[in-house]
CSV table of C-alpha atoms in Angstrom, one decimal:
chain,number,residue,atom,x,y,z
A,14,UNK,CA,138.5,89.9,88.4
A,15,UNK,CA,141.5,88.8,86.4
A,16,UNK,CA,141.2,87.5,82.8
A,17,UNK,CA,141.9,84.0,84.2
A,18,UNK,CA,139.2,84.2,86.6
A,19,UNK,CA,136.8,85.5,83.8
A,20,UNK,CA,137.9,82.4,81.7
A,21,UNK,CA,137.0,80.1,84.7
A,22,UNK,CA,133.6,81.7,85.0
A,23,UNK,CA,133.0,81.6,81.2
A,24,UNK,CA,134.0,77.9,81.0
A,25,UNK,CA,131.9,77.0,83.9
A,26,UNK,CA,128.9,78.6,82.6
A,27,UNK,CA,129.5,77.0,79.0
A,28,UNK,CA,130.0,73.7,80.7
A,29,UNK,CA,126.6,74.1,82.6
A,30,UNK,CA,124.8,74.8,79.4
A,31,UNK,CA,126.3,71.9,77.5
A,32,UNK,CA,125.3,69.6,80.4
A,33,UNK,CA,121.8,71.1,80.6
A,34,UNK,CA,121.6,70.4,76.7
A,35,UNK,CA,122.8,66.8,77.2
A,36,UNK,CA,120.4,66.1,80.1
A,37,UNK,CA,117.4,67.8,78.1
A,38,UNK,CA,118.1,65.6,75.0
A,39,UNK,CA,118.1,62.4,77.2
A,40,UNK,CA,115.0,63.6,79.5
A,41,UNK,CA,112.7,64.9,76.7
A,42,UNK,CA,111.0,68.2,76.3
A,43,UNK,CA,108.3,67.5,78.8
A,44,UNK,CA,110.7,66.9,81.8
A,45,UNK,CA,113.4,69.5,80.6
A,46,UNK,CA,113.5,71.7,77.8
A,47,UNK,CA,116.6,72.4,75.8
A,48,UNK,CA,118.5,75.9,76.3
A,49,UNK,CA,117.3,76.6,72.7
A,50,UNK,CA,113.7,76.2,73.6
A,51,UNK,CA,114.0,78.3,76.8
A,52,UNK,CA,115.6,81.2,74.6
A,53,UNK,CA,112.8,80.9,71.9
A,54,UNK,CA,110.0,80.9,74.8
A,55,UNK,CA,111.7,83.8,76.6
A,56,UNK,CA,111.8,85.9,73.1
A,57,UNK,CA,108.2,84.9,72.4
A,58,UNK,CA,106.7,85.9,75.7
A,59,UNK,CA,109.1,88.8,76.3
A,60,UNK,CA,106.2,91.4,76.6
A,61,UNK,CA,104.3,89.2,79.2
A,62,UNK,CA,107.5,88.5,81.1
A,63,UNK,CA,108.5,92.2,81.1
A,64,UNK,CA,105.2,93.1,82.8
A,65,UNK,CA,105.5,90.4,85.2
A,66,UNK,CA,108.9,91.3,86.2
A,67,UNK,CA,107.9,94.9,86.6
A,68,UNK,CA,105.0,93.8,88.8
A,69,UNK,CA,107.3,91.7,90.8
A,70,UNK,CA,109.9,94.6,91.1
A,71,UNK,CA,107.1,97.0,92.2
A,72,UNK,CA,105.8,94.6,94.9
A,73,UNK,CA,109.2,93.7,96.1
A,74,UNK,CA,110.5,97.4,96.6
A,75,UNK,CA,107.3,98.2,98.3
A,76,UNK,CA,107.6,95.4,100.6
A,77,UNK,CA,111.2,96.3,101.4
A,78,UNK,CA,110.2,99.9,101.9
A,79,UNK,CA,107.6,98.8,104.3
A,80,UNK,CA,110.0,96.2,106.2
A,81,UNK,CA,112.5,99.1,106.4
A,82,UNK,CA,110.2,101.6,108.1
A,83,UNK,CA,108.8,99.0,110.4
A,84,UNK,CA,112.0,97.3,111.2
A,85,UNK,CA,113.9,100.6,112.0
A,86,UNK,CA,111.0,101.8,114.1
A,87,UNK,CA,110.8,98.6,116.0
A,88,UNK,CA,114.4,98.5,116.7
A,89,UNK,CA,114.4,102.0,118.0
A,90,UNK,CA,111.4,101.2,120.1
A,91,UNK,CA,113.2,98.1,121.4
A,92,UNK,CA,116.3,100.1,122.1
A,93,UNK,CA,114.3,102.8,123.9
A,94,UNK,CA,112.3,100.4,126.2
A,95,UNK,CA,113.8,97.2,127.6
A,96,UNK,CA,110.5,95.9,128.4
A,97,UNK,CA,109.3,96.5,124.8
A,98,UNK,CA,112.4,94.7,123.6
A,99,UNK,CA,111.6,91.6,125.5
A,100,UNK,CA,107.8,91.9,124.6
A,101,UNK,CA,108.7,92.1,120.7
A,102,UNK,CA,111.5,89.4,120.8
A,103,UNK,CA,109.0,86.2,120.4
A,104,UNK,CA,107.5,88.0,117.4
A,105,UNK,CA,110.5,89.0,115.7
A,106,UNK,CA,111.9,85.3,116.2
A,107,UNK,CA,108.8,83.9,115.0
A,108,UNK,CA,108.8,86.0,111.8
A,109,UNK,CA,112.2,84.7,111.1
A,110,UNK,CA,111.8,81.2,111.7
A,111,UNK,CA,108.4,80.4,110.2
A,112,UNK,CA,109.0,79.6,106.4
A,113,UNK,CA,107.4,81.9,104.2
A,114,UNK,CA,105.8,78.9,102.3
A,115,UNK,CA,103.8,78.4,105.3
A,116,UNK,CA,102.5,82.0,105.5
A,117,UNK,CA,101.8,82.4,101.9
A,118,UNK,CA,98.6,80.3,101.7
A,119,UNK,CA,97.1,82.3,104.5
A,120,UNK,CA,98.1,85.7,102.9
A,121,UNK,CA,96.3,84.4,99.7
A,122,UNK,CA,93.2,83.5,101.7
A,123,UNK,CA,93.3,87.0,103.5
A,124,UNK,CA,94.5,89.2,100.7
A,125,UNK,CA,93.5,87.3,97.4
A,126,UNK,CA,95.7,86.9,94.4
A,127,UNK,CA,97.7,90.0,93.3
A,128,UNK,CA,100.2,92.7,94.4
A,129,UNK,CA,98.9,92.6,98.0
A,130,UNK,CA,100.3,89.0,98.6
A,131,UNK,CA,103.6,89.8,96.8
A,132,UNK,CA,104.1,93.0,98.6
A,133,UNK,CA,103.3,91.2,102.1
A,134,UNK,CA,105.6,88.4,101.3
A,135,UNK,CA,108.4,90.8,100.5
A,136,UNK,CA,107.8,92.7,103.7
A,137,UNK,CA,107.8,89.6,105.8
A,138,UNK,CA,110.9,88.1,104.3
A,139,UNK,CA,112.7,91.6,104.7
A,140,UNK,CA,111.8,92.6,108.2
A,141,UNK,CA,113.7,90.5,110.4
A,142,UNK,CA,117.3,91.3,108.7
A,143,UNK,CA,116.6,94.9,108.8
A,144,UNK,CA,115.2,94.8,112.5
A,145,UNK,CA,118.2,92.8,113.5
A,146,UNK,CA,120.8,95.0,111.7
A,147,UNK,CA,119.2,98.2,113.1
A,148,UNK,CA,119.1,96.9,116.6
A,149,UNK,CA,122.7,95.7,116.4
A,150,UNK,CA,123.6,99.3,115.1
A,151,UNK,CA,121.7,101.1,117.9
A,152,UNK,CA,123.7,99.2,120.5
A,153,UNK,CA,127.0,99.7,118.6
A,154,UNK,CA,128.4,102.9,119.8
A,155,UNK,CA,131.1,102.7,122.3
A,156,UNK,CA,130.5,103.4,126.0
A,157,UNK,CA,133.0,106.3,125.8
A,158,UNK,CA,130.9,108.0,123.3
A,159,UNK,CA,127.7,107.3,125.2
A,160,UNK,CA,129.3,108.7,128.3
A,161,UNK,CA,130.3,111.8,126.4
A,162,UNK,CA,127.0,112.4,125.3
A,163,UNK,CA,125.4,111.9,128.7
A,164,UNK,CA,128.2,114.1,130.2
A,165,UNK,CA,127.3,116.9,127.9
A,166,UNK,CA,123.6,116.6,129.0
A,167,UNK,CA,122.0,114.9,125.9
A,168,UNK,CA,118.7,113.5,126.4
A,169,UNK,CA,117.8,109.8,125.3
A,170,UNK,CA,116.2,111.3,122.2
A,171,UNK,CA,119.3,113.2,121.4
A,172,UNK,CA,121.4,110.1,122.0
A,173,UNK,CA,119.1,108.1,119.7
A,174,UNK,CA,119.1,110.5,116.9
A,175,UNK,CA,122.5,112.1,117.2
A,176,UNK,CA,124.7,109.1,118.0
A,177,UNK,CA,122.9,105.7,117.9
A,178,UNK,CA,120.8,106.3,114.6
A,179,UNK,CA,124.1,107.0,112.7
A,180,UNK,CA,125.6,103.7,113.9
A,181,UNK,CA,122.6,101.9,112.8
């Protein structure tokens, strides 16, 4: 980033804060707090906010880990079996198109408040992009490389682990 681009970014941020302050003065503290009030509240609640950020981070990383394992495994299984690929298709699409806001109330009823809901929400939101990327990668090796593997007598498992997994 050049110094001119940095200046543009700094000017944009400063302009945004000034606009925020002007709007906050006009709207009043109940509708829109001033930037100064937000900074004071952040400082006063720093310990509570730090704990909440840590809790959110742990749940997010746990959900991402679960989605990674399940997404990559599901993509491998879908590559292995064409019938399974078509059987999984409606569920993978459903996970992608249903908004998480529609699923979250059900998760709260099933799991109660706490880390379980955060963990599940992160896993649901992360699953499809991981599954889709892994499936695309498993189908990515060129036909020539696949033919070479088969010519050398590689099994499907060797093809998956030795060639396709590296592309995914």
